[in-house]
Amino acid sequence: MNLQIAMLLGQDGMTNGAIYALLALSILLVFTVTRVLFIPQGEFVAFGALTMATLQAGHAPALVWLLALLAVIATIADLLAGRRDTGRYRFGTGQALRLGYPFVLIGLIQVLPLESLPMALQAALTLALVVPLGPLCYRLFYQPIANAPVLILLIVSVALHVAMVGVGLLIFGPEGARTQPFGEGGLELGPITLNAQTLWVLTASLALIVALYLFFERTLYGKALRATAVNRVGARLMGISPVFAGKASFFLAALIGALSGILIAPITTIYFDSGFIISLKGFVGSIIGGLASYPVAALGALLVGLIEAFSAFFASTYKEVIVFTLIIPFLLWRSLTSRHVEEEE
Amino acid sequence: MNPRLQTEPGTPASTTVPQTRRSNAPSTRTVLAVFLAALAFAPMVLPEFQVTLLNYIGLYALVALGLVLLTGVGGLTSFGQAAFVGLGAYTTAVLTTATELPGWIAWAAGSPWLALLVGLVLTAVVAILIGSITLRLSGHYLPLGTIAWGISLYFLFGTMDILGGHTGMTGIPPISLFGWELDKGGEIFYLIWAFLLAAVLTTRNLLDSREGRAIRALKGGMVMAEAMGVNTSRSRMVIFVIAALLACASGWLYAHMQRFVNPTPFGLHIGIEYLFMAVVGGAGHVWGALVGAGVITVMKQWLQDLLPQLLGASGNFEVIVFGIMMVLILQRARDGIWPLLAKLVPVRAVHKQISASAEPLARRPMPAKGELILEAKNVTRKFGGLVANNNMSLEVRAGEILALIGPNGAGKSTMFNQLSGVDTPSAGEVLFRGQPVAGKDSREIARMGMSRTFQHVKLLPTMSVLDNVAIGAHMRGSRSVLPSAWRLDRAEEARLLKEAARQIERVGLGEHMFAEAGSLALGQQRILEIARALAADPCLLLLDEPAAGLRYKEKEALGDLLRRLRAEGMAILIVEHDMDFVMNLVDRVVVMEFGEKIAEGLPDEVQKNPAVLEAYLGGVE
Amino acid sequence: MMLARVETNTATRTVLEVRDLTVAYGKVEALTKANLVVGEGQIVTVIGPNGAGKTTMLSAIMGLLGSKGEVSFDGSVEGVPSVERMVTRGMNLVPEKRELFGEMSVEDNLLLGAFQRYRGGKRDHRETMEEVFGLFPRLKERRRQLAGTLSGGERQMLAVGRALMARPRLLMLDEPSLGLAPLIVREIFRIIAELRRRGVSILLVEQNARAALQVADYAYVLETGSVAMEGPARTLADDPRVIETYLGLGGKHQDMLAT
């Protein structure tokens, strides 16, 4: 191996690492706010990438029907819950918007020239299709058992992941897809050329991280989410409802997931079940951060990307084994430094 | 208050007496006999396809049973059991097919039974290694860890040349039993189900024993169990290894049934499916494993035919149904299908028998009356800048009741934690029978003869009062996992139960002996905690608000009990708010406010002390 | 147990009316058919020994705990009181454990107190914060500090200040004097009196019975989950049975010790 190859591998590692870092942050956010270990995070990556590919191929994404179905079920669930609590069916503007939204999208997809849309619009449409699935998932799968122990929520996450992979196969089929690159050429930097897509991924990830930072530090809504993570009871007493916090964090998780999918799709071929392994690497990052520290989680995820790239070069068959056994020293370290605390929820 | 996955595992028939309730219902034994008979005839009457299905159900149930123990009873979740199945399958595949093995292992070549032995040992070693890394971590790290090693082992199976890569290994011989080759589905059927039934019975035996109580305390009762002298880390490791061994045995059977192995059935998605089986069936019940394995296996067959036709595309769409079904079960019926099924076939309710003839347990010699038992010397505890205890000193002697009182927030709980060794003072020391308490864990302190109750009652609500109290006597028994599983512990178990029953009678809960502990009124639960503490045969009793929530008569009875214990030479320290109760009962009172001792003396002196009055009623300007 | 109805609270206009409130933890009832009224601009206190169910009562009124019975706030009944709904309607609870956001600054803690108002479109949190700083100048000095680093008294001030950011009609305080030194307790009670002067109705749960009875208009004595006594605070302050409840002075132990 020479410097050239090392730089190339490093570039690869940084690109994937940046994506893993985004996912690690998202996983951490969802966990601290809702105590849900969001295993299906990866499915949002796959859905984002494959929806973008579908649009570029000029097909109407069938995902919109899933969105419509979930919206209908959520509306019925809300109506029933309203009746149980107050004895009346209540149908507010919120419900009406949620119910109407997918049907507006269905109409839009019919009239828009999907294939020839500018890439930015295709990306926006992809986000408009995928992101609402996040809050819907929270409403249907997690909200009814929001107070359950972490382990139950984790099993629900795994179940949801399994179901979503099946749905992904149904909607997108077994073939993989790759999207068109955002730009051509690259940036000459001394001996190596930085690939345009790499630059896109790095810039977009960085921009997203800064935006998230500003959201959590500067806005009241961001602070409200942080407050829920710090002290759930305290937040409820301020009128920050767990439902609001849950939906908001799942919205962000779906947004980050879908965006990651759009960013990574021109580099790697994504299949309906590719998301899982990608998001697990985000998990490794957040575990390195002790499921608590954002900066450490992001750096950990970056490290995962780099180690993955270099082990692909040295021992390609053992690449995944190396990446996943990477968490063992960290688990070991944590088990030696932290005392077991009984979960009392 | 949390809904749980687990409920009480069934009580086996062998140590039980029939109860009058539902006396016309069949006994569990009858139901089991009918089930076994049906099973024995199944391969003779069913078509081959159905027998194969039953074989798979048996294999899956074996793994799911391990998960019932691990997840349902012990509260530890694993998605990685399929990897242990793979370990068992590949070990036997390599050993029974390899032509040249290195010398050190050559003795095991060619024989499936020796390969099983090697597989079990290997699995136990791997499980202990993985367990020692992950089991000490709190809740969610373990399942995340299991996902990681589940994937890693799967990739290893697929990449190692000796294991045949992704194409796998063929030519695995059938198992032979006393010269009988089990090479047909209808033959290995009996071996599979014999393994499963043996595993179910040993698991049930294990859960109904001293070790079993310790295991059942893992879910929601670890702090309590440690204070009663239970080594909870050991119990966690025990169930983790047992679950891994069951999975390994399933893999061994699988390899010899299929006669070839490849990595696919040992991947993470199958590991997830195993957990689904346990949860769907009812993760708290040994039979839930069988029900879950049956339901998922049959449904999978059926859905794999139906869904592709319905959806007009090919693929594993049954996972959508399974995923949604899991979510619904966790949302609506967290205990799974088994409890619902059990309701349909009512069997006689049975209770444990207390043997009158069992020999009483040995007791520790009581210290002489007046001997100094517990001494706190200038204990100070700071949390950051906050001084919770400042220069507190007190002593308790044998045959004396000391009350520690003070208004809310005075630092009594912190002091209690220093005395009981839960927390370590920033300065000063606590001596129990002359030895410092600091640096010892709850188990050692319990063994020295200090026993306690908790301010927020800590008991296992779905276990009977008897079992709860028997946990207190844990340290006084010694029979371990294997004797429990094979029923060699009955003499000792009878002694432990007799001691527990004696303490229950003594505190006046005799009529509730077999009731679920969670069904008692709060006051009675506090009394139960005293019985549990007494079952440990202590010489010092630390009681945290024992009278809270008691009615007048119950308080009188509690007072009488404590007086009797005092007369026997027990040293007792109580933290209490009920002044009437305290003042009537105790020998001396220590009053705290703002973390300091503001008064100490006889009850009636203390009551007239102006500083105490002000502390309790608040200052007036 | 003595059940003495001295009289009932006949406030001119009621803010809070609780009827037959019952809370059970599993099969154990922690509060049994409690009735309580808080009038407009009143300070009503609930006193009683530890474990009597005072905190349970407040949590149930707020909707943090499930309960049976009727809670009517500001004239209308909530079937299923939910915390968020109660906060929106102007009820705020300062819990016994304070429940501050320890890893966030004092200023952020206060700001979050106004979350529900902000969400409802009332963006006057800057002015409200100045008012709170007026009441608690100490908080202004420490506005950049993390809440977790405050002393016990400052934490209590922050908890009250945070609740005031919502401009509540009814403020419920759970043991505001808990673990605080006498000087700070006096300060807290001074502020409670000041709040009433500004038109906030207050429901005060206290163990510090003397101080509570001194500041309150009306009082309820809770004992093992039910209301044992009630009456104007001044009347109860002189009632010897209140002291008995706390100190167990009425018992027979003196006789026993004599023998």
PDB file of N, CA, C and O in Angstrom, chain A residues 67-91:
ATOM      1  N   LEU A  67     -47.603   5.444   2.461  1.00  0.00           N
ATOM      2  CA  LEU A  67     -47.841   6.668   3.221  1.00  0.00           C
ATOM      3  C   LEU A  67     -49.339   6.873   3.422  1.00  0.00           C
ATOM      4  O   LEU A  67     -49.807   7.159   4.528  1.00  0.00           O
ATOM      5  N   ALA A  68     -50.103   6.705   2.346  1.00  0.00           N
ATOM      6  CA  ALA A  68     -51.548   6.898   2.432  1.00  0.00           C
ATOM      7  C   ALA A  68     -52.170   5.891   3.389  1.00  0.00           C
ATOM      8  O   ALA A  68     -53.000   6.242   4.241  1.00  0.00           O
ATOM      9  N   LEU A  69     -51.736   4.634   3.281  1.00  0.00           N
ATOM     10  CA  LEU A  69     -52.287   3.585   4.134  1.00  0.00           C
ATOM     11  C   LEU A  69     -52.032   3.898   5.615  1.00  0.00           C
ATOM     12  O   LEU A  69     -52.945   3.850   6.453  1.00  0.00           O
ATOM     13  N   LEU A  70     -50.772   4.252   5.915  1.00  0.00           N
ATOM     14  CA  LEU A  70     -50.440   4.540   7.311  1.00  0.00           C
ATOM     15  C   LEU A  70     -51.211   5.757   7.812  1.00  0.00           C
ATOM     16  O   LEU A  70     -51.650   5.799   8.962  1.00  0.00           O
ATOM     17  N   ALA A  71     -51.376   6.755   6.940  1.00  0.00           N
ATOM     18  CA  ALA A  71     -52.115   7.957   7.347  1.00  0.00           C
ATOM     19  C   ALA A  71     -53.558   7.603   7.678  1.00  0.00           C
ATOM     20  O   ALA A  71     -54.127   8.100   8.658  1.00  0.00           O
ATOM     21  N   VAL A  72     -54.146   6.737   6.863  1.00  0.00           N
ATOM     22  CA  VAL A  72     -55.537   6.334   7.124  1.00  0.00           C
ATOM     23  C   VAL A  72     -55.623   5.584   8.460  1.00  0.00           C
ATOM     24  O   VAL A  72     -56.475   5.878   9.306  1.00  0.00           O
ATOM     25  N   ILE A  73     -54.690   4.631   8.671  1.00  0.00           N
ATOM     26  CA  ILE A  73     -54.729   3.867   9.921  1.00  0.00           C
ATOM     27  C   ILE A  73     -54.518   4.791  11.123  1.00  0.00           C
ATOM     28  O   ILE A  73     -55.206   4.684  12.143  1.00  0.00           O
ATOM     29  N   ALA A  74     -53.562   5.717  10.980  1.00  0.00           N
ATOM     30  CA  ALA A  74     -53.290   6.633  12.092  1.00  0.00           C
ATOM     31  C   ALA A  74     -54.518   7.474  12.403  1.00  0.00           C
ATOM     32  O   ALA A  74     -54.822   7.740  13.572  1.00  0.00           O
ATOM     33  N   THR A  75     -55.226   7.903  11.350  1.00  0.00           N
ATOM     34  CA  THR A  75     -56.427   8.717  11.570  1.00  0.00           C
ATOM     35  C   THR A  75     -57.481   7.904  12.322  1.00  0.00           C
ATOM     36  O   THR A  75     -58.074   8.387  13.290  1.00  0.00           O
ATOM     37  N   ILE A  76     -57.665   6.656  11.893  1.00  0.00           N
ATOM     38  CA  ILE A  76     -58.642   5.807  12.586  1.00  0.00           C
ATOM     39  C   ILE A  76     -58.219   5.603  14.045  1.00  0.00           C
ATOM     40  O   ILE A  76     -59.036   5.729  14.969  1.00  0.00           O
ATOM     41  N   ALA A  77     -56.923   5.349  14.247  1.00  0.00           N
ATOM     42  CA  ALA A  77     -56.436   5.145  15.618  1.00  0.00           C
ATOM     43  C   ALA A  77     -56.684   6.381  16.470  1.00  0.00           C
ATOM     44  O   ALA A  77     -57.090   6.278  17.633  1.00  0.00           O
ATOM     45  N   ASP A  78     -56.450   7.560  15.892  1.00  0.00           N
ATOM     46  CA  ASP A  78     -56.688   8.806  16.631  1.00  0.00           C
ATOM     47  C   ASP A  78     -58.158   8.965  16.987  1.00  0.00           C
ATOM     48  O   ASP A  78     -58.505   9.370  18.094  1.00  0.00           O
ATOM     49  N   LEU A  79     -59.019   8.657  16.014  1.00  0.00           N
ATOM     50  CA  LEU A  79     -60.461   8.785  16.257  1.00  0.00           C
ATOM     51  C   LEU A  79     -60.885   7.860  17.395  1.00  0.00           C
ATOM     52  O   LEU A  79     -61.612   8.261  18.306  1.00  0.00           O
ATOM     53  N   LEU A  80     -60.400   6.613  17.339  1.00  0.00           N
ATOM     54  CA  LEU A  80     -60.769   5.655  18.382  1.00  0.00           C
ATOM     55  C   LEU A  80     -60.244   6.097  19.742  1.00  0.00           C
ATOM     56  O   LEU A  80     -60.952   6.021  20.747  1.00  0.00           O
ATOM     57  N   ALA A  81     -58.994   6.584  19.743  1.00  0.00           N
ATOM     58  CA  ALA A  81     -58.418   7.035  21.008  1.00  0.00           C
ATOM     59  C   ALA A  81     -59.209   8.217  21.565  1.00  0.00           C
ATOM     60  O   ALA A  81     -59.469   8.308  22.765  1.00  0.00           O
ATOM     61  N   GLY A  82     -59.614   9.116  20.670  1.00  0.00           N
ATOM     62  CA  GLY A  82     -60.408  10.269  21.094  1.00  0.00           C
ATOM     63  C   GLY A  82     -61.721   9.835  21.711  1.00  0.00           C
ATOM     64  O   GLY A  82     -62.158  10.359  22.734  1.00  0.00           O
ATOM     65  N   ARG A  83     -62.328   8.833  21.103  1.00  0.00           N
ATOM     66  CA  ARG A  83     -63.598   8.339  21.623  1.00  0.00           C
ATOM     67  C   ARG A  83     -63.406   7.686  23.001  1.00  0.00           C
ATOM     68  O   ARG A  83     -64.207   7.854  23.914  1.00  0.00           O
ATOM     69  N   ARG A  84     -62.303   6.955  23.127  1.00  0.00           N
ATOM     70  CA  ARG A  84     -62.054   6.280  24.398  1.00  0.00           C
ATOM     71  C   ARG A  84     -61.861   7.309  25.522  1.00  0.00           C
ATOM     72  O   ARG A  84     -62.365   7.157  26.620  1.00  0.00           O
ATOM     73  N   ASP A  85     -61.139   8.383  25.219  1.00  0.00           N
ATOM     74  CA  ASP A  85     -60.816   9.349  26.267  1.00  0.00           C
ATOM     75  C   ASP A  85     -61.948  10.311  26.560  1.00  0.00           C
ATOM     76  O   ASP A  85     -62.167  10.700  27.698  1.00  0.00           O
ATOM     77  N   THR A  86     -62.639  10.746  25.517  1.00  0.00           N
ATOM     78  CA  THR A  86     -63.614  11.809  25.740  1.00  0.00           C
ATOM     79  C   THR A  86     -65.033  11.400  25.377  1.00  0.00           C
ATOM     80  O   THR A  86     -65.971  12.154  25.596  1.00  0.00           O
ATOM     81  N   GLY A  87     -65.191  10.206  24.788  1.00  0.00           N
ATOM     82  CA  GLY A  87     -66.522   9.782  24.396  1.00  0.00           C
ATOM     83  C   GLY A  87     -66.975  10.351  23.065  1.00  0.00           C
ATOM     84  O   GLY A  87     -68.065  10.079  22.597  1.00  0.00           O
ATOM     85  N   ARG A  88     -66.115  11.177  22.452  1.00  0.00           N
ATOM     86  CA  ARG A  88     -66.511  11.769  21.169  1.00  0.00           C
ATOM     87  C   ARG A  88     -65.444  11.489  20.111  1.00  0.00           C
ATOM     88  O   ARG A  88     -64.264  11.340  20.431  1.00  0.00           O
ATOM     89  N   TYR A  89     -65.855  11.417  18.873  1.00  0.00           N
ATOM     90  CA  TYR A  89     -64.882  11.366  17.784  1.00  0.00           C
ATOM     91  C   TYR A  89     -64.459  12.791  17.503  1.00  0.00           C
ATOM     92  O   TYR A  89     -65.297  13.671  17.317  1.00  0.00           O
ATOM     93  N   ARG A  90     -63.169  13.028  17.511  1.00  0.00           N
ATOM     94  CA  ARG A  90     -62.714  14.373  17.202  1.00  0.00           C
ATOM     95  C   ARG A  90     -61.858  14.352  15.955  1.00  0.00           C
ATOM     96  O   ARG A  90     -60.968  13.508  15.819  1.00  0.00           O
ATOM     97  N   PHE A  91     -62.131  15.241  15.041  1.00  0.00           N
ATOM     98  CA  PHE A  91     -61.364  15.285  13.795  1.00  0.00           C
ATOM     99  C   PHE A  91     -60.934  16.721  13.581  1.00  0.00           C
ATOM    100  O   PHE A  91     -61.697  17.556  13.113  1.00  0.00           O
TER     101      PHE A  91
END
